[in-house]
Short mmCIF file of C-alpha atoms and ligand atoms in Angstrom, two decimals:
data_model
loop_
_atom_site.label_atom_id
_atom_site.label_comp_id
_atom_site.label_asym_id
_atom_site.label_seq_id
_atom_site.Cartn_x
_atom_site.Cartn_y
_atom_site.Cartn_z
CA MET A 26 -6.24 17.45 -9.88
CA ARG A 27 -2.73 17.59 -8.54
CA LEU A 28 -1.52 14.30 -7.03
CA LEU A 29 1.68 13.50 -5.16
CA PHE A 30 2.82 9.98 -4.40
CA LEU A 31 5.88 9.37 -2.19
CA GLY A 32 7.74 6.05 -1.82
CA ASP A 33 8.44 4.00 1.31
CA ILE A 34 9.16 6.08 4.41
CA VAL A 35 12.19 4.53 6.12
CA GLY A 36 12.62 5.35 9.82
CA ARG A 37 13.00 8.75 11.44
CA PRO A 38 14.89 10.44 8.55
CA GLY A 39 12.02 9.55 6.21
CA ARG A 40 9.40 10.72 8.70
CA ASN A 41 11.26 13.97 9.33
CA ALA A 42 11.58 14.66 5.60
CA VAL A 43 7.80 14.20 5.26
CA THR A 44 6.75 16.19 8.34
CA GLU A 45 9.17 19.04 7.59
CA ARG A 46 8.59 19.38 3.85
CA LEU A 47 5.11 18.11 3.02
CA PRO A 48 2.99 20.87 4.62
CA GLY A 49 4.90 23.50 2.60
CA LEU A 50 4.67 21.46 -0.62
CA ARG A 51 0.90 20.99 -0.20
CA ASP A 52 0.47 24.76 -0.16
CA ARG A 53 3.12 25.63 -2.74
CA TRP A 54 1.90 23.13 -5.32
CA ARG A 55 -1.79 23.30 -4.26
CA LEU A 56 -1.91 19.51 -3.97
CA ASP A 57 -5.33 17.84 -4.03
CA CYS A 58 -4.23 14.40 -2.89
CA VAL A 59 -1.10 12.96 -1.29
CA VAL A 60 -0.49 9.22 -0.86
CA ILE A 61 2.63 7.83 0.85
CA ASN A 62 3.88 4.30 1.35
CA GLY A 63 4.61 3.89 5.07
CA GLU A 64 5.66 0.23 5.34
CA ASN A 65 9.10 1.01 6.84
CA SER A 66 8.24 4.12 8.85
CA ALA A 67 8.62 2.54 12.33
CA GLY A 68 12.37 1.95 12.68
CA GLY A 69 12.44 0.42 9.20
CA PHE A 70 9.85 -2.20 10.08
CA GLY A 71 6.14 -1.54 9.64
CA ILE A 72 4.09 1.31 11.06
CA ASN A 73 2.42 2.07 14.39
CA GLU A 74 -0.61 4.17 15.22
CA ALA A 75 1.30 7.22 16.47
CA ILE A 76 3.40 7.34 13.30
CA CYS A 77 0.35 6.76 11.11
CA ASP A 78 -1.35 9.76 12.75
CA GLU A 79 1.84 11.83 12.36
CA ILE A 80 2.04 11.15 8.60
CA LEU A 81 -1.65 11.93 8.08
CA ALA A 82 -1.29 15.16 10.10
CA ALA A 83 1.67 16.19 7.91
CA GLY A 84 -0.64 16.16 4.87
CA ALA A 85 -1.07 12.60 3.58
CA ASP A 86 -4.60 11.65 2.51
CA ALA A 87 -3.80 7.94 2.59
CA ILE A 88 -0.93 5.61 3.55
CA THR A 89 -0.14 2.34 1.80
CA LEU A 90 1.84 -0.66 3.06
CA GLY A 91 3.46 -3.82 1.66
CA ASN A 92 5.34 -6.91 2.80
CA HIS A 93 6.22 -5.13 6.08
CA SER A 94 2.55 -4.41 6.91
CA TRP A 95 2.47 -6.45 10.10
CA ASP A 96 6.01 -5.95 11.46
CA GLN A 97 4.42 -3.96 14.31
CA ARG A 98 1.73 -6.23 15.73
CA GLU A 99 -0.49 -3.31 16.81
CA THR A 100 -1.15 -2.61 13.11
CA LEU A 101 -3.35 -5.75 12.97
CA VAL A 102 -5.67 -3.99 15.43
CA PHE A 103 -5.60 -0.26 14.66
CA ILE A 104 -5.82 -0.72 10.88
CA GLU A 105 -9.46 -1.72 11.45
CA ARG A 106 -10.28 1.77 12.74
CA GLN A 107 -8.07 3.71 10.29
CA PRO A 108 -9.74 3.83 6.85
CA ARG A 109 -6.85 5.88 5.39
CA LEU A 110 -4.31 3.11 6.06
CA LEU A 111 -4.30 0.40 3.38
CA ARG A 112 -2.55 -2.98 3.23
CA PRO A 113 -2.19 -5.05 0.03
CA VAL A 114 -5.61 -5.90 -1.39
CA ASN A 115 -4.55 -9.41 -2.45
CA TYR A 116 -3.86 -10.76 1.05
CA PRO A 117 -6.02 -13.79 1.93
CA GLN A 118 -9.67 -13.27 2.81
CA GLY A 119 -10.11 -12.44 6.48
CA THR A 120 -6.88 -10.39 6.73
CA PRO A 121 -7.49 -7.31 8.94
CA GLY A 122 -7.93 -3.91 7.31
CA ARG A 123 -8.67 -3.08 3.70
CA GLY A 124 -6.66 -2.97 0.50
CA ALA A 125 -8.59 -0.22 -1.27
CA ASN A 126 -10.70 2.73 -0.23
CA LEU A 127 -12.45 5.72 -1.78
CA ILE A 128 -10.75 8.54 0.11
CA ASP A 129 -12.32 11.97 0.64
CA THR A 130 -9.47 14.43 0.19
CA ARG A 131 -9.12 17.77 1.95
CA SER A 132 -9.73 19.45 -1.40
CA GLY A 133 -13.17 17.80 -1.64
CA HIS A 134 -12.29 15.18 -4.26
CA ARG A 135 -12.82 11.44 -4.05
CA VAL A 136 -9.77 9.33 -4.86
CA LEU A 137 -9.73 5.53 -5.03
CA VAL A 138 -6.45 4.34 -3.52
CA VAL A 139 -5.44 0.71 -4.04
CA ASN A 140 -2.44 -1.10 -2.55
CA VAL A 141 -1.48 -4.39 -4.18
CA MET A 142 1.52 -6.70 -3.86
CA GLY A 143 3.35 -8.46 -6.68
CA ARG A 144 4.05 -12.18 -6.58
CA LEU A 145 7.41 -12.45 -8.37
CA TYR A 146 10.14 -13.06 -5.72
CA MET A 147 7.52 -12.13 -3.09
CA ASP A 148 5.01 -14.01 -0.91
CA PRO A 149 2.60 -16.05 -3.05
CA LEU A 150 -0.58 -14.03 -2.57
CA ASP A 151 -3.81 -13.92 -4.59
CA ASP A 152 -3.70 -12.78 -8.24
CA PRO A 153 -2.92 -9.04 -8.05
CA PHE A 154 -4.43 -8.27 -11.47
CA ALA A 155 -7.80 -9.82 -10.59
CA ALA A 156 -7.82 -8.26 -7.12
CA VAL A 157 -7.36 -4.72 -8.51
CA ASP A 158 -9.83 -5.42 -11.35
CA ARG A 159 -12.54 -6.02 -8.74
CA GLU A 160 -11.85 -2.68 -7.03
CA LEU A 161 -11.89 -0.75 -10.32
CA GLU A 162 -15.18 -2.36 -11.35
CA THR A 163 -16.95 -1.23 -8.18
CA CYS A 164 -15.44 2.26 -8.32
CA PRO A 165 -14.79 3.34 -11.92
CA MET A 166 -12.72 6.45 -12.56
CA GLY A 167 -14.57 9.43 -13.99
CA GLN A 168 -17.85 8.14 -12.54
CA VAL A 169 -17.40 7.30 -8.86
CA ALA A 170 -13.77 8.29 -8.34
CA ASP A 171 -12.21 11.60 -9.46
CA ALA A 172 -8.83 9.87 -9.60
CA VAL A 173 -7.40 6.39 -9.00
CA ILE A 174 -3.95 5.70 -7.51
CA ILE A 175 -2.58 2.14 -7.52
CA ASP A 176 0.55 1.36 -5.44
CA VAL A 177 2.11 -1.83 -6.83
CA HIS A 178 4.40 -3.09 -4.08
CA ALA A 179 6.62 -5.49 -5.96
CA GLU A 180 10.18 -6.63 -6.57
CA ALA A 181 10.15 -7.31 -10.31
CA THR A 182 10.03 -4.42 -12.77
CA SER A 183 8.42 -6.73 -15.35
CA GLU A 184 5.43 -7.35 -13.10
CA LYS A 185 5.06 -3.63 -12.37
CA GLU A 186 5.24 -2.66 -16.06
CA ALA A 187 2.71 -5.37 -16.92
CA MET A 188 0.33 -3.95 -14.33
CA GLY A 189 0.87 -0.41 -15.59
CA HIS A 190 -0.18 -1.42 -19.10
CA TYR A 191 -2.99 -3.68 -17.87
CA PHE A 192 -4.60 -0.82 -15.91
CA ASP A 193 -3.71 1.86 -18.51
CA GLY A 194 -6.76 4.04 -19.09
CA ARG A 195 -8.48 2.93 -15.88
CA ALA A 196 -6.25 4.68 -13.32
CA SER A 197 -4.63 8.08 -12.91
CA LEU A 198 -1.39 6.56 -11.63
CA VAL A 199 0.18 3.12 -11.36
CA VAL A 200 3.35 3.44 -9.30
CA GLY A 201 5.73 0.85 -7.93
CA THR A 202 7.17 0.74 -4.43
CA HIS A 203 9.37 -1.67 -2.40
CA THR A 204 12.81 -1.41 -4.05
CA HIS A 205 13.55 1.94 -2.33
CA VAL A 206 15.39 3.20 -5.44
CA PRO A 207 13.63 5.63 -7.80
CA THR A 208 13.48 4.70 -11.47
CA ALA A 209 13.78 7.20 -14.33
CA ASP A 210 10.83 5.86 -16.38
CA HIS A 211 8.03 8.14 -15.12
CA ARG A 212 5.70 8.87 -18.03
CA VAL A 213 2.11 8.93 -19.24
CA LEU A 214 1.22 5.63 -20.95
CA SER A 215 -0.72 5.56 -24.23
CA GLY A 216 -4.08 5.13 -22.50
CA GLY A 217 -3.53 8.12 -20.21
CA THR A 218 -2.30 6.48 -17.01
CA ALA A 219 0.79 7.91 -15.32
CA TYR A 220 3.39 5.26 -14.56
CA MET A 221 6.69 4.89 -12.68
CA SER A 222 8.31 1.52 -11.92
CA ASP A 223 9.47 2.61 -8.47
CA ALA A 224 8.89 5.79 -6.51
CA GLY A 225 12.06 5.33 -4.45
CA MET A 226 12.06 5.91 -0.70
CA CYS A 227 11.73 8.76 1.72
CA GLY A 228 14.80 8.20 3.85
CA ASP A 229 18.56 8.59 4.13
CA TYR A 230 20.12 7.57 0.80
CA ASP A 231 23.62 7.37 2.36
CA SER A 232 22.68 3.80 3.25
CA VAL A 233 21.71 0.44 1.79
CA LEU A 234 17.99 0.86 1.03
CA GLY A 235 17.63 3.23 3.98
CA MET A 236 19.32 0.97 6.53
CA GLN A 237 22.79 1.51 8.04
CA LYS A 238 25.29 0.48 5.40
CA GLU A 239 27.93 -1.07 7.72
CA GLU A 240 25.68 -3.88 8.98
CA SER A 241 24.23 -4.43 5.53
CA ILE A 242 27.67 -4.76 3.92
CA ARG A 243 28.80 -7.06 6.74
CA ARG A 244 25.86 -9.42 6.12
CA PHE A 245 26.93 -9.82 2.49
CA ILE A 246 30.52 -10.60 3.44
CA GLN A 247 30.14 -12.64 6.62
CA LYS A 248 27.31 -15.12 6.70
CA THR A 249 26.88 -14.89 10.46
CA PRO A 250 24.14 -13.27 12.54
CA GLY A 251 25.06 -9.79 13.66
CA ALA A 252 23.55 -6.58 14.96
CA ARG A 253 19.96 -5.53 14.36
CA MET A 254 19.28 -3.72 11.11
CA GLU A 255 18.69 -0.06 11.98
CA PRO A 256 17.75 2.84 9.70
CA ALA A 257 20.57 5.13 8.64
CA LEU A 258 20.14 8.40 10.51
CA GLY A 259 21.40 11.10 8.13
CA GLU A 260 19.11 13.68 6.58
CA GLY A 261 16.26 12.13 4.61
CA THR A 262 15.25 12.78 1.00
CA LEU A 263 11.69 12.80 -0.33
CA SER A 264 11.22 10.68 -3.44
CA GLY A 265 8.20 10.03 -5.59
CA ILE A 266 6.09 11.28 -8.48
CA ALA A 267 3.83 14.27 -9.11
CA VAL A 268 0.86 13.88 -11.46
CA GLU A 269 -1.58 16.38 -12.90
CA THR A 270 -4.88 14.83 -13.97
CA ASP A 271 -7.84 15.90 -16.07
CA ASP A 272 -10.70 16.74 -13.68
CA ARG A 273 -13.32 15.15 -15.92
CA THR A 274 -11.66 11.84 -16.86
CA GLY A 275 -9.13 11.37 -14.05
CA LEU A 276 -6.44 10.55 -16.64
CA ALA A 277 -2.94 11.98 -16.36
CA ARG A 278 -1.93 15.08 -18.33
CA ARG A 279 1.67 15.39 -17.17
CA VAL A 280 4.09 13.86 -14.68
CA ALA A 281 7.32 14.77 -12.98
CA ALA A 282 9.70 12.97 -10.65
CA VAL A 283 10.11 14.42 -7.17
CA ARG A 284 13.45 14.16 -5.36
CA LEU A 285 14.05 16.72 -2.63
CA GLY A 286 16.91 16.46 -0.15
CA PRO A 287 20.57 15.44 -0.05
CA ASN A 288 22.39 12.63 -1.92
CA LEU A 289 20.20 12.37 -5.04
CA GLU A 290 20.04 15.01 -7.74
CA GLU A 291 17.05 17.16 -6.86
CA THR A 292 14.08 17.45 -9.19
CA TRP A 293 10.44 18.56 -8.87
CA PRO A 294 7.43 19.51 -11.02
CA ARG A 295 8.63 22.86 -12.35
CA PHE A 296 5.30 23.32 -14.14
CA TRP A 297 3.66 23.87 -10.72
CA ASP A 298 6.09 26.53 -9.51
FE1 LIG B 303 9.89 -0.77 1.72
FE1 LIG B 304 8.52 -3.79 0.76
#
């Protein structure tokens, strides 16, 4: 299978980059499954139903979230009727929505998508390792799922690497999100799981993490309340990871970073062109 994972969509530039480029990439690379983190897609803060529908219509099979899951209150309601929208699986019991789902892709495959949040320098949630373990036990790769994608929404690289190795051999891809900056460590681990510490963001990189740089810089210099944080509005870049898996086992065969758009040096899976 051919999988594409894209990092946090930040505001309109991120959404535009996805809606303008993804339909063409799906065809050109004959993608079987696309998962995108959408936690900052609504003005930098959360997601709403219209934007969720827009991202799915552009070619995403599933959308993951993170610490910004509930910034738009309507998400608490519509997530219950949107099985392709996932929030972290290790939120407390009784939290609306779901943290994992076996997704039927347009290509006819079944992909288990899991969203989990780290605990280092983040909200103290349930044990992320145990929470994902439970999902993998009920839906093992190569038996129930054709592929497994785990989005580890976390601050600390150590926690993300630990999770990559812990799930190595049981997932097609363990990929980090949340820092909005892509790392250069994409690879296939020894057990056959593709890994990248952070997918980066889909947004305007002429910014501080996708938000307008002037207000962000000001907040570091002057410790006074100021203007609202707004997304930077220049052209957005797509950022993430492409993975080719073995159809029988679900394990990764090769990986490539994806960066398409201005500001960052462009790169893509040349083995698919
Ligand atoms: Fe984010
Ligand atoms: Fe985040």
